PDB file of C-alpha atoms and ligand atoms in Angstrom:
ATOM      1  CA  MET A   4      -5.313  14.042   0.835  1.00 96.00           C
ATOM      2  CA  GLU A   5      -8.010  13.649  -1.731  1.00 97.00           C
ATOM      3  CA  ILE A   6     -10.677  12.143   0.138  1.00 98.00           C
ATOM      4  CA  ILE A   7     -12.600   9.850  -2.962  1.00 98.00           C
ATOM      5  CA  ILE A   8     -15.608   7.997  -1.589  1.00 98.00           C
ATOM      6  CA  LEU A   9     -17.128   5.285  -3.914  1.00 97.00           C
ATOM      7  CA  ALA A  10     -19.737   2.362  -3.974  1.00 95.00           C
ATOM      8  CA  THR A  11     -18.049  -0.974  -4.454  1.00 93.00           C
ATOM      9  CA  PRO A  12     -14.567  -2.342  -4.133  1.00 92.00           C
ATOM     10  CA  ALA A  13     -14.662  -3.238  -7.857  1.00 92.00           C
ATOM     11  CA  GLU A  14     -14.751   0.609  -8.402  1.00 96.00           C
ATOM     12  CA  ILE A  15     -12.337   1.558  -6.199  1.00 97.00           C
ATOM     13  CA  GLY A  16     -10.194  -0.550  -7.646  1.00 97.00           C
ATOM     14  CA  GLU A  17     -11.118  -0.105 -11.195  1.00 97.00           C
ATOM     15  CA  LEU A  18      -9.581   4.156  -9.776  1.00 97.00           C
ATOM     16  CA  ALA A  19      -6.334   3.382  -8.692  1.00 98.00           C
ATOM     17  CA  ALA A  20      -5.690   1.163 -11.118  1.00 98.00           C
ATOM     18  CA  ARG A  21      -6.378   4.079 -14.042  1.00 97.00           C
ATOM     19  CA  LYS A  22      -3.827   6.154 -11.788  1.00 97.00           C
ATOM     20  CA  VAL A  23      -0.987   4.043 -11.258  1.00 98.00           C
ATOM     21  CA  ALA A  24      -1.430   3.250 -15.735  1.00 98.00           C
ATOM     22  CA  ARG A  25      -2.007   6.733 -16.278  1.00 97.00           C
ATOM     23  CA  THR A  26       1.864   6.647 -14.322  1.00 98.00           C
ATOM     24  CA  ILE A  27       2.878   4.410 -15.876  1.00 98.00           C
ATOM     25  CA  GLN A  28       1.749   4.846 -19.475  1.00 97.00           C
ATOM     26  CA  GLN A  29       3.419   8.824 -18.776  1.00 97.00           C
ATOM     27  CA  LYS A  30       7.432   6.819 -17.143  1.00 98.00           C
ATOM     28  CA  PRO A  31       7.653   3.330 -18.489  1.00 98.00           C
ATOM     29  CA  THR A  32      10.448   2.580 -15.953  1.00 98.00           C
ATOM     30  CA  ALA A  33       8.245   3.984 -13.689  1.00 98.00           C
ATOM     31  CA  VAL A  34       8.727   2.797 -10.032  1.00 98.00           C
ATOM     32  CA  VAL A  35       5.453   1.325  -8.625  1.00 98.00           C
ATOM     33  CA  GLY A  36       5.355   0.618  -4.527  1.00 98.00           C
ATOM     34  CA  LEU A  37       4.075  -2.320  -4.147  1.00 98.00           C
ATOM     35  CA  ALA A  38       1.244  -2.764  -0.728  1.00 98.00           C
ATOM     36  CA  THR A  39       0.493  -6.955   0.429  1.00 97.00           C
ATOM     37  CA  GLY A  40      -2.942  -7.707   2.448  1.00 94.00           C
ATOM     38  CA  SER A  41      -6.535  -7.888   0.873  1.00 94.00           C
ATOM     39  CA  SER A  42      -7.160  -4.244  -0.571  1.00 96.00           C
ATOM     40  CA  PRO A  43      -5.211  -3.419  -2.783  1.00 97.00           C
ATOM     41  CA  LEU A  44      -5.754  -6.955  -5.073  1.00 97.00           C
ATOM     42  CA  ALA A  45      -8.707  -5.334  -7.296  1.00 97.00           C
ATOM     43  CA  ILE A  46      -6.360  -2.449  -8.515  1.00 98.00           C
ATOM     44  CA  TYR A  47      -3.820  -5.875  -8.881  1.00 98.00           C
ATOM     45  CA  ALA A  48      -6.535  -7.781 -11.153  1.00 97.00           C
ATOM     46  CA  GLU A  49      -7.729  -4.654 -13.329  1.00 97.00           C
ATOM     47  CA  LEU A  50      -4.032  -3.735 -14.231  1.00 98.00           C
ATOM     48  CA  ALA A  51      -3.555  -7.665 -15.037  1.00 98.00           C
ATOM     49  CA  ASP A  52      -6.396  -7.467 -17.206  1.00 97.00           C
ATOM     50  CA  GLN A  53      -5.415  -4.147 -19.133  1.00 97.00           C
ATOM     51  CA  VAL A  54      -1.960  -6.567 -19.534  1.00 97.00           C
ATOM     52  CA  ARG A  55      -3.679  -8.907 -20.871  1.00 97.00           C
ATOM     53  CA  HIS A  56      -5.516  -6.898 -23.341  1.00 96.00           C
ATOM     54  CA  ARG A  57      -1.973  -5.207 -24.377  1.00 94.00           C
ATOM     55  CA  ALA A  58      -3.998  -1.210 -22.423  1.00 95.00           C
ATOM     56  CA  LEU A  59      -0.398  -1.418 -20.967  1.00 96.00           C
ATOM     57  CA  SER A  60       2.985  -1.996 -20.913  1.00 97.00           C
ATOM     58  CA  VAL A  61       5.122  -3.080 -17.825  1.00 98.00           C
ATOM     59  CA  ALA A  62       7.827  -4.593 -19.673  1.00 97.00           C
ATOM     60  CA  GLY A  63      10.217  -1.276 -17.913  1.00 97.00           C
ATOM     61  CA  VAL A  64       8.698  -1.254 -14.249  1.00 98.00           C
ATOM     62  CA  ARG A  65      10.748  -2.446 -10.924  1.00 98.00           C
ATOM     63  CA  ALA A  66       8.449  -2.769  -7.895  1.00 98.00           C
ATOM     64  CA  PHE A  67       9.269  -2.756  -4.431  1.00 98.00           C
ATOM     65  CA  ALA A  68       7.425  -3.962  -1.704  1.00 98.00           C
ATOM     66  CA  LEU A  69       6.427  -2.530   1.614  1.00 98.00           C
ATOM     67  CA  ASP A  70       7.438  -5.185   3.916  1.00 98.00           C
ATOM     68  CA  GLU A  71       7.899  -8.522   4.836  1.00 98.00           C
ATOM     69  CA  TYR A  72       7.920 -11.483   7.952  1.00 98.00           C
ATOM     70  CA  VAL A  73      11.139 -12.045  10.212  1.00 98.00           C
ATOM     71  CA  GLY A  74      11.823 -15.900   9.934  1.00 96.00           C
ATOM     72  CA  LEU A  75       8.790 -16.927   7.636  1.00 96.00           C
ATOM     73  CA  PRO A  76      11.249 -18.401   4.528  1.00 96.00           C
ATOM     74  CA  VAL A  77      10.547 -17.210   0.947  1.00 96.00           C
ATOM     75  CA  GLU A  78       8.862 -20.425   0.205  1.00 96.00           C
ATOM     76  CA  HIS A  79       6.599 -20.315   2.630  1.00 97.00           C
ATOM     77  CA  PRO A  80       3.047 -19.469   1.004  1.00 96.00           C
ATOM     78  CA  GLN A  81       2.175 -16.857   3.341  1.00 97.00           C
ATOM     79  CA  SER A  82       5.693 -14.341   2.694  1.00 98.00           C
ATOM     80  CA  TYR A  83       4.978 -11.024   1.173  1.00 98.00           C
ATOM     81  CA  ALA A  84       7.761 -12.671  -1.676  1.00 98.00           C
ATOM     82  CA  SER A  85       5.638 -15.560  -2.192  1.00 98.00           C
ATOM     83  CA  VAL A  86       2.316 -13.047  -2.096  1.00 97.00           C
ATOM     84  CA  ILE A  87       3.737 -10.566  -4.608  1.00 98.00           C
ATOM     85  CA  ARG A  88       4.562 -13.397  -7.003  1.00 98.00           C
ATOM     86  CA  ARG A  89       0.949 -14.675  -6.842  1.00 97.00           C
ATOM     87  CA  GLU A  90      -0.945 -11.261  -6.727  1.00 97.00           C
ATOM     88  CA  VAL A  91       1.574  -9.248  -8.361  1.00 98.00           C
ATOM     89  CA  THR A  92       4.743 -10.062 -10.869  1.00 98.00           C
ATOM     90  CA  GLU A  93       3.087 -13.344 -12.234  1.00 98.00           C
ATOM     91  CA  PRO A  94      -0.309 -12.351 -13.092  1.00 97.00           C
ATOM     92  CA  LEU A  95       1.122  -8.883 -14.326  1.00 97.00           C
ATOM     93  CA  GLY A  96       4.101 -10.707 -15.873  1.00 97.00           C
ATOM     94  CA  LEU A  97       6.849  -8.441 -14.560  1.00 98.00           C
ATOM     95  CA  ASP A  98      10.509  -8.922 -14.973  1.00 97.00           C
ATOM     96  CA  PRO A  99      10.808 -10.684 -11.832  1.00 97.00           C
ATOM     97  CA  ALA A 100      14.099  -9.680 -11.548  1.00 98.00           C
ATOM     98  CA  HIS A 101      12.976  -6.298 -11.299  1.00 98.00           C
ATOM     99  CA  VAL A 102      10.730  -6.879  -8.110  1.00 98.00           C
ATOM    100  CA  PHE A 103      12.004  -6.267  -4.911  1.00 98.00           C
ATOM    101  CA  VAL A 104      10.412  -7.700  -1.302  1.00 98.00           C
ATOM    102  CA  PRO A 105      12.344  -7.097   1.803  1.00 98.00           C
ATOM    103  CA  ASP A 106      14.744  -9.984   3.497  1.00 97.00           C
ATOM    104  CA  GLY A 107      13.035 -10.962   6.172  1.00 97.00           C
ATOM    105  CA  CYS A 108      15.621 -13.507   7.050  1.00 98.00           C
ATOM    106  CA  ALA A 109      19.257 -12.094   6.441  1.00 97.00           C
ATOM    107  CA  LYS A 110      22.003 -12.776   8.746  1.00 96.00           C
ATOM    108  CA  ASP A 111      22.228  -8.885   9.266  1.00 97.00           C
ATOM    109  CA  LEU A 112      18.766  -7.567   9.366  1.00 97.00           C
ATOM    110  CA  GLU A 113      19.129  -3.788   9.571  1.00 97.00           C
ATOM    111  CA  ALA A 114      22.212  -4.158   6.858  1.00 98.00           C
ATOM    112  CA  ALA A 115      19.556  -5.930   4.941  1.00 98.00           C
ATOM    113  CA  CYS A 116      16.731  -3.069   5.481  1.00 98.00           C
ATOM    114  CA  GLN A 117      19.585  -0.462   5.134  1.00 98.00           C
ATOM    115  CA  ARG A 118      20.416  -1.773   1.586  1.00 98.00           C
ATOM    116  CA  TYR A 119      16.795  -1.948   1.149  1.00 98.00           C
ATOM    117  CA  ASP A 120      16.174   1.412   1.334  1.00 98.00           C
ATOM    118  CA  ALA A 121      19.861   2.535  -0.743  1.00 98.00           C
ATOM    119  CA  ALA A 122      18.008   0.516  -4.011  1.00 98.00           C
ATOM    120  CA  ILE A 123      14.676   2.419  -3.964  1.00 98.00           C
ATOM    121  CA  ALA A 124      16.708   5.315  -4.186  1.00 98.00           C
ATOM    122  CA  ALA A 125      19.344   4.025  -6.871  1.00 98.00           C
ATOM    123  CA  ALA A 126      16.101   2.949  -8.675  1.00 98.00           C
ATOM    124  CA  GLY A 127      14.900   6.626  -8.289  1.00 98.00           C
ATOM    125  CA  GLY A 128      12.853   6.625  -5.884  1.00 98.00           C
ATOM    126  CA  VAL A 129       9.180   5.686  -6.102  1.00 98.00           C
ATOM    127  CA  ASP A 130       6.990   7.217  -8.885  1.00 98.00           C
ATOM    128  CA  ILE A 131       2.931   5.569  -7.135  1.00 98.00           C
ATOM    129  CA  GLN A 132       2.979   3.637  -3.919  1.00 98.00           C
ATOM    130  CA  ILE A 133       0.235   1.480  -3.367  1.00 98.00           C
ATOM    131  CA  LEU A 134      -1.038   1.422   0.780  1.00 98.00           C
ATOM    132  CA  GLY A 135      -3.457   0.084   2.516  1.00 98.00           C
ATOM    133  CA  ILE A 136      -4.362   0.744   6.304  1.00 98.00           C
ATOM    134  CA  GLY A 137      -3.928  -2.414   9.230  1.00 96.00           C
ATOM    135  CA  ALA A 138      -7.733  -1.390  11.165  1.00 95.00           C
ATOM    136  CA  ASN A 139      -4.995  -0.053  13.990  1.00 96.00           C
ATOM    137  CA  GLY A 140      -4.000   2.412  11.920  1.00 98.00           C
ATOM    138  CA  HIS A 141      -0.826   0.682  10.397  1.00 98.00           C
ATOM    139  CA  ILE A 142       0.549   1.321   6.708  1.00 98.00           C
ATOM    140  CA  GLY A 143       3.235  -0.626   5.691  1.00 98.00           C
ATOM    141  CA  PHE A 144       3.907  -3.085   9.164  1.00 98.00           C
ATOM    142  CA  ASN A 145       4.287   1.023  10.797  1.00 98.00           C
ATOM    143  CA  GLU A 146       2.675   0.113  13.905  1.00 98.00           C
ATOM    144  CA  PRO A 147       1.147   2.599  16.195  1.00 98.00           C
ATOM    145  CA  THR A 148       4.109   4.711  17.568  1.00 98.00           C
ATOM    146  CA  SER A 149       6.656   4.336  14.569  1.00 98.00           C
ATOM    147  CA  SER A 150       8.644   7.237  14.086  1.00 98.00           C
ATOM    148  CA  LEU A 151       7.393   9.813  11.354  1.00 98.00           C
ATOM    149  CA  SER A 152      10.865   9.939  10.121  1.00 98.00           C
ATOM    150  CA  SER A 153      11.480   5.974  10.064  1.00 98.00           C
ATOM    151  CA  ARG A 154      13.293   4.367   7.623  1.00 98.00           C
ATOM    152  CA  THR A 155      13.318   0.696   6.572  1.00 98.00           C
ATOM    153  CA  ARG A 156      13.561  -1.474   9.729  1.00 98.00           C
ATOM    154  CA  LEU A 157      12.673  -4.290  11.522  1.00 98.00           C
ATOM    155  CA  LYS A 158       9.265  -3.771  13.898  1.00 98.00           C
ATOM    156  CA  THR A 159       7.858  -5.681  16.672  1.00 98.00           C
ATOM    157  CA  LEU A 160       4.199  -7.281  15.187  1.00 97.00           C
ATOM    158  CA  ALA A 161       1.712  -5.164  17.038  1.00 95.00           C
ATOM    159  CA  LEU A 162      -0.835  -7.897  18.484  1.00 95.00           C
ATOM    160  CA  GLN A 163      -4.452  -7.231  16.902  1.00 92.00           C
ATOM    161  CA  THR A 164      -1.961  -7.505  13.081  1.00 93.00           C
ATOM    162  CA  ARG A 165      -1.203 -10.660  14.732  1.00 96.00           C
ATOM    163  CA  ALA A 166      -4.805 -10.926  14.897  1.00 94.00           C
ATOM    164  CA  ASP A 167      -6.256 -10.043  11.680  1.00 90.00           C
ATOM    165  CA  ASN A 168      -3.589 -11.888  10.288  1.00 93.00           C
ATOM    166  CA  ALA A 169      -4.148 -15.080  11.116  1.00 95.00           C
ATOM    167  CA  ARG A 170      -6.722 -15.999   9.364  1.00 93.00           C
ATOM    168  CA  PHE A 171      -3.534 -16.403   6.695  1.00 94.00           C
ATOM    169  CA  PHE A 172      -1.752 -19.644   8.557  1.00 95.00           C
ATOM    170  CA  ASP A 173      -3.088 -22.616  10.448  1.00 95.00           C
ATOM    171  CA  ARG A 174      -2.539 -21.576  14.180  1.00 95.00           C
ATOM    172  CA  PRO A 175      -2.185 -17.750  15.144  1.00 95.00           C
ATOM    173  CA  ASP A 176       0.840 -19.043  16.853  1.00 95.00           C
ATOM    174  CA  ASP A 177       2.487 -19.397  13.119  1.00 95.00           C
ATOM    175  CA  VAL A 178       1.761 -15.682  12.429  1.00 97.00           C
ATOM    176  CA  PRO A 179       5.771 -14.259  12.843  1.00 97.00           C
ATOM    177  CA  THR A 180       6.305 -11.922  15.860  1.00 98.00           C
ATOM    178  CA  HIS A 181       8.359  -9.561  13.816  1.00 98.00           C
ATOM    179  CA  CYS A 182       8.852  -7.669  10.471  1.00 98.00           C
ATOM    180  CA  VAL A 183      11.149  -4.993   8.946  1.00 98.00           C
ATOM    181  CA  THR A 184       9.008  -2.285   6.845  1.00 98.00           C
ATOM    182  CA  GLN A 185       9.746   0.206   4.272  1.00 98.00           C
ATOM    183  CA  GLY A 186       9.499   3.308   7.389  1.00 98.00           C
ATOM    184  CA  LEU A 187       7.044   6.197   7.552  1.00 98.00           C
ATOM    185  CA  GLY A 188       9.901   8.350   6.403  1.00 98.00           C
ATOM    186  CA  THR A 189      10.845   5.914   3.278  1.00 98.00           C
ATOM    187  CA  ILE A 190       6.917   5.447   2.026  1.00 98.00           C
ATOM    188  CA  MET A 191       6.938   9.977   2.527  1.00 98.00           C
ATOM    189  CA  ASP A 192       9.529  10.067   0.178  1.00 98.00           C
ATOM    190  CA  ALA A 193       6.846   8.326  -3.115  1.00 98.00           C
ATOM    191  CA  ARG A 194       5.936  10.729  -5.234  1.00 98.00           C
ATOM    192  CA  GLU A 195       2.753   9.737  -5.350  1.00 98.00           C
ATOM    193  CA  VAL A 196       0.890   7.935  -2.725  1.00 98.00           C
ATOM    194  CA  VAL A 197      -2.372   6.140  -3.416  1.00 98.00           C
ATOM    195  CA  LEU A 198      -4.611   4.292  -0.262  1.00 98.00           C
ATOM    196  CA  VAL A 199      -7.362   2.097  -0.095  1.00 98.00           C
ATOM    197  CA  ALA A 200      -9.250   0.890   1.877  1.00 98.00           C
ATOM    198  CA  GLN A 201     -12.875  -1.054   2.291  1.00 97.00           C
ATOM    199  CA  GLY A 202     -14.838  -2.633   4.975  1.00 97.00           C
ATOM    200  CA  THR A 203     -16.784  -1.096   8.718  1.00 97.00           C
ATOM    201  CA  GLU A 204     -13.503  -2.267  10.799  1.00 96.00           C
ATOM    202  CA  LYS A 205     -11.128   0.810   8.711  1.00 98.00           C
ATOM    203  CA  ALA A 206     -13.381   2.907   9.171  1.00 98.00           C
ATOM    204  CA  PRO A 207     -11.832   4.128  12.683  1.00 98.00           C
ATOM    205  CA  ALA A 208      -8.368   3.991  11.139  1.00 98.00           C
ATOM    206  CA  ILE A 209      -9.624   6.475   8.481  1.00 98.00           C
ATOM    207  CA  ALA A 210     -11.287   9.016  10.362  1.00 98.00           C
ATOM    208  CA  SER A 211      -8.002   9.089  12.525  1.00 98.00           C
ATOM    209  CA  ALA A 212      -5.676   9.414   9.643  1.00 98.00           C
ATOM    210  CA  VAL A 213      -7.668  11.754   7.628  1.00 98.00           C
ATOM    211  CA  GLU A 214      -8.891  14.044  10.029  1.00 98.00           C
ATOM    212  CA  GLY A 215      -7.486  13.037  13.519  1.00 98.00           C
ATOM    213  CA  PRO A 216      -3.629  14.971  14.842  1.00 98.00           C
ATOM    214  CA  VAL A 217      -0.953  14.142  12.753  1.00 98.00           C
ATOM    215  CA  SER A 218       0.522  11.602  14.974  1.00 98.00           C
ATOM    216  CA  ALA A 219       2.198   8.052  15.510  1.00 98.00           C
ATOM    217  CA  ARG A 220      -0.481   7.273  17.339  1.00 98.00           C
ATOM    218  CA  CYS A 221      -2.652   6.120  14.205  1.00 98.00           C
ATOM    219  CA  PRO A 222       1.203   6.475  11.686  1.00 98.00           C
ATOM    220  CA  GLY A 223      -0.966   6.286   8.885  1.00 98.00           C
ATOM    221  CA  SER A 224      -2.004  10.188   9.429  1.00 98.00           C
ATOM    222  CA  VAL A 225       1.651  11.335   8.682  1.00 98.00           C
ATOM    223  CA  LEU A 226       0.460  10.928   5.177  1.00 98.00           C
ATOM    224  CA  GLN A 227      -1.587  14.365   5.969  1.00 98.00           C
ATOM    225  CA  PHE A 228       2.168  15.650   4.837  1.00 98.00           C
ATOM    226  CA  HIS A 229       2.696  14.236   1.820  1.00 98.00           C
ATOM    227  CA  PRO A 230       2.259  16.602  -0.947  1.00 98.00           C
ATOM    228  CA  HIS A 231       0.306  14.476  -3.320  1.00 97.00           C
ATOM    229  CA  ALA A 232      -2.168  11.319  -1.256  1.00 98.00           C
ATOM    230  CA  THR A 233      -5.208   9.994  -2.527  1.00 98.00           C
ATOM    231  CA  LEU A 234      -7.286   7.534  -0.083  1.00 98.00           C
ATOM    232  CA  ILE A 235     -10.086   5.872  -2.391  1.00 98.00           C
ATOM    233  CA  LEU A 236     -12.475   4.141  -0.439  1.00 98.00           C
ATOM    234  CA  ASP A 237     -16.554   2.753   0.422  1.00 97.00           C
ATOM    235  CA  GLU A 238     -18.628   4.148   2.245  1.00 97.00           C
ATOM    236  CA  ALA A 239     -17.973   1.779   5.238  1.00 97.00           C
ATOM    237  CA  ALA A 240     -14.624   2.546   5.116  1.00 98.00           C
ATOM    238  CA  ALA A 241     -15.576   6.306   5.135  1.00 98.00           C
ATOM    239  CA  ALA A 242     -18.441   6.144   7.783  1.00 98.00           C
ATOM    240  CA  GLN A 243     -16.693   7.970  10.287  1.00 98.00           C
ATOM    241  CA  LEU A 244     -15.515  11.306   8.399  1.00 98.00           C
ATOM    242  CA  THR A 245     -17.234  14.210   9.424  1.00 98.00           C
ATOM    243  CA  LEU A 246     -16.343  15.311   6.918  1.00 98.00           C
ATOM    244  CA  ARG A 247     -18.226  12.822   4.513  1.00 97.00           C
ATOM    245  CA  ASP A 248     -20.416  15.365   2.246  1.00 97.00           C
ATOM    246  CA  TYR A 249     -17.208  17.859   1.336  1.00 98.00           C
ATOM    247  CA  TYR A 250     -15.551  14.535  -0.610  1.00 98.00           C
ATOM    248  CA  HIS A 251     -18.826  13.648  -2.458  1.00 97.00           C
ATOM    249  CA  HIS A 252     -19.267  17.580  -2.978  1.00 97.00           C
ATOM    250  CA  THR A 253     -15.678  17.938  -4.160  1.00 96.00           C
ATOM    251  CA  TYR A 254     -15.065  14.561  -5.754  1.00 95.00           C
ATOM    252  CA  ALA A 255     -18.179  15.239  -7.668  1.00 94.00           C
ATOM    253  CA  ASN A 256     -17.491  18.676  -9.031  1.00 94.00           C
ATOM    254  CA  LYS A 257     -13.775  18.047  -9.857  1.00 91.00           C
ATOM    255  CA  PRO A 258     -12.753  20.604 -12.726  1.00 87.00           C
ATOM    256  CA  ASP A 259     -12.737  17.889 -15.877  1.00 84.00           C
ATOM    257  CA  TRP A 260      -8.796  19.002 -16.271  1.00 83.00           C
ATOM    258  CA  GLN A 261      -8.030  17.569 -13.168  1.00 81.00           C
ATOM    259  CA  ARG A 262      -9.748  14.217 -13.402  1.00 77.00           C
ATOM    260  CA  PHE A 263      -7.919  10.735 -14.267  1.00 71.00           C
TER     261      PHE A 263
HETATM  262  C1  LIG B  20      -1.082  -6.211   6.534  1.00 76.13           C
HETATM  263  C2  LIG B  20       0.339  -5.272   5.218  1.00 76.13           C
HETATM  264  C3  LIG B  20      -0.534  -3.909   5.185  1.00 76.13           C
HETATM  265  C4  LIG B  20      -1.737  -4.031   4.988  1.00 76.13           C
HETATM  266  C5  LIG B  20      -2.916  -4.301   6.173  1.00 76.13           C
HETATM  267  C6  LIG B  20      -4.328  -4.221   5.861  1.00 76.13           C
HETATM  268  O1  LIG B  20      -0.457  -6.592   7.744  1.00 76.13           O
HETATM  269  N1  LIG B  20       1.206  -5.204   6.041  1.00 76.13           N
HETATM  270  O2  LIG B  20       0.265  -3.498   3.869  1.00 76.13           O
HETATM  271  O3  LIG B  20      -2.369  -3.085   4.063  1.00 76.13           O
HETATM  272  O4  LIG B  20      -2.684  -4.777   6.362  1.00 76.13           O
HETATM  273  O5  LIG B  20      -4.539  -5.245   5.097  1.00 76.13           O
HETATM  274  P1  LIG B  20      -5.510  -5.645   4.230  1.00 76.13           P
HETATM  275  O6  LIG B  20      -6.243  -4.579   2.737  1.00 76.13           O
HETATM  276  O7  LIG B  20      -6.310  -7.287   4.095  1.00 76.13           O
HETATM  277  O8  LIG B  20      -6.856  -5.631   5.405  1.00 76.13           O
END
């Protein structure tokens, strides 16, 4: 994994957006994997800015979200379908017909999950996957002890995740108990992964994911097996990494031809 530690959330968003933009410029029909949560918002804002200034065209882009709550109607403001529309589809001017979110209200959830994986495969697979990480190490909604080779499926949300996400709902009990999420195996199929994290509450999860053993206890640690994963962090999220100096040194001395 490449670990890049930057000073501010704005710098993190700018650099991660540059990676996504480069993928789209090289392949205008790129498939982009979208994450919800507050961590990637600066990426979307930066990409929207580039589109506005005609520095980037997303006309051919297709996008797949990671996850969705079960039982929350699509029109609910906190459904991930709504969040993705508000934060990504509309600001970037993506064609809504090219943006896919798992169906958390399907009668047959298992079949819907299988169709979702099949749709990603039919689109040619994800070229670049944007990720955040939960305080408990989850990526997507793959909670601790998720199978490292799981595919899109139904999951029960961890109590900590429900508490963390309660801020988006009127009452803690309104947070759904279940979700559908791309599996860790699904996420690992992406050709490139960019994970962004900010703040001290993410420090233990980042330390486990980067320097801990690969273990379902910290689902993010599966990225150690990914051939092209970049983690872009602020100092607070990187605070518990023991090799912090090495990561700074590596990035400062990155050969020009390797920069993006
Ligand atoms: C959510 C999402 C994840 C996200 C994580 C962190 O529950 N399912 O995709 O990465 O939690 O969210 P945030 O970036 O707001 O801290």
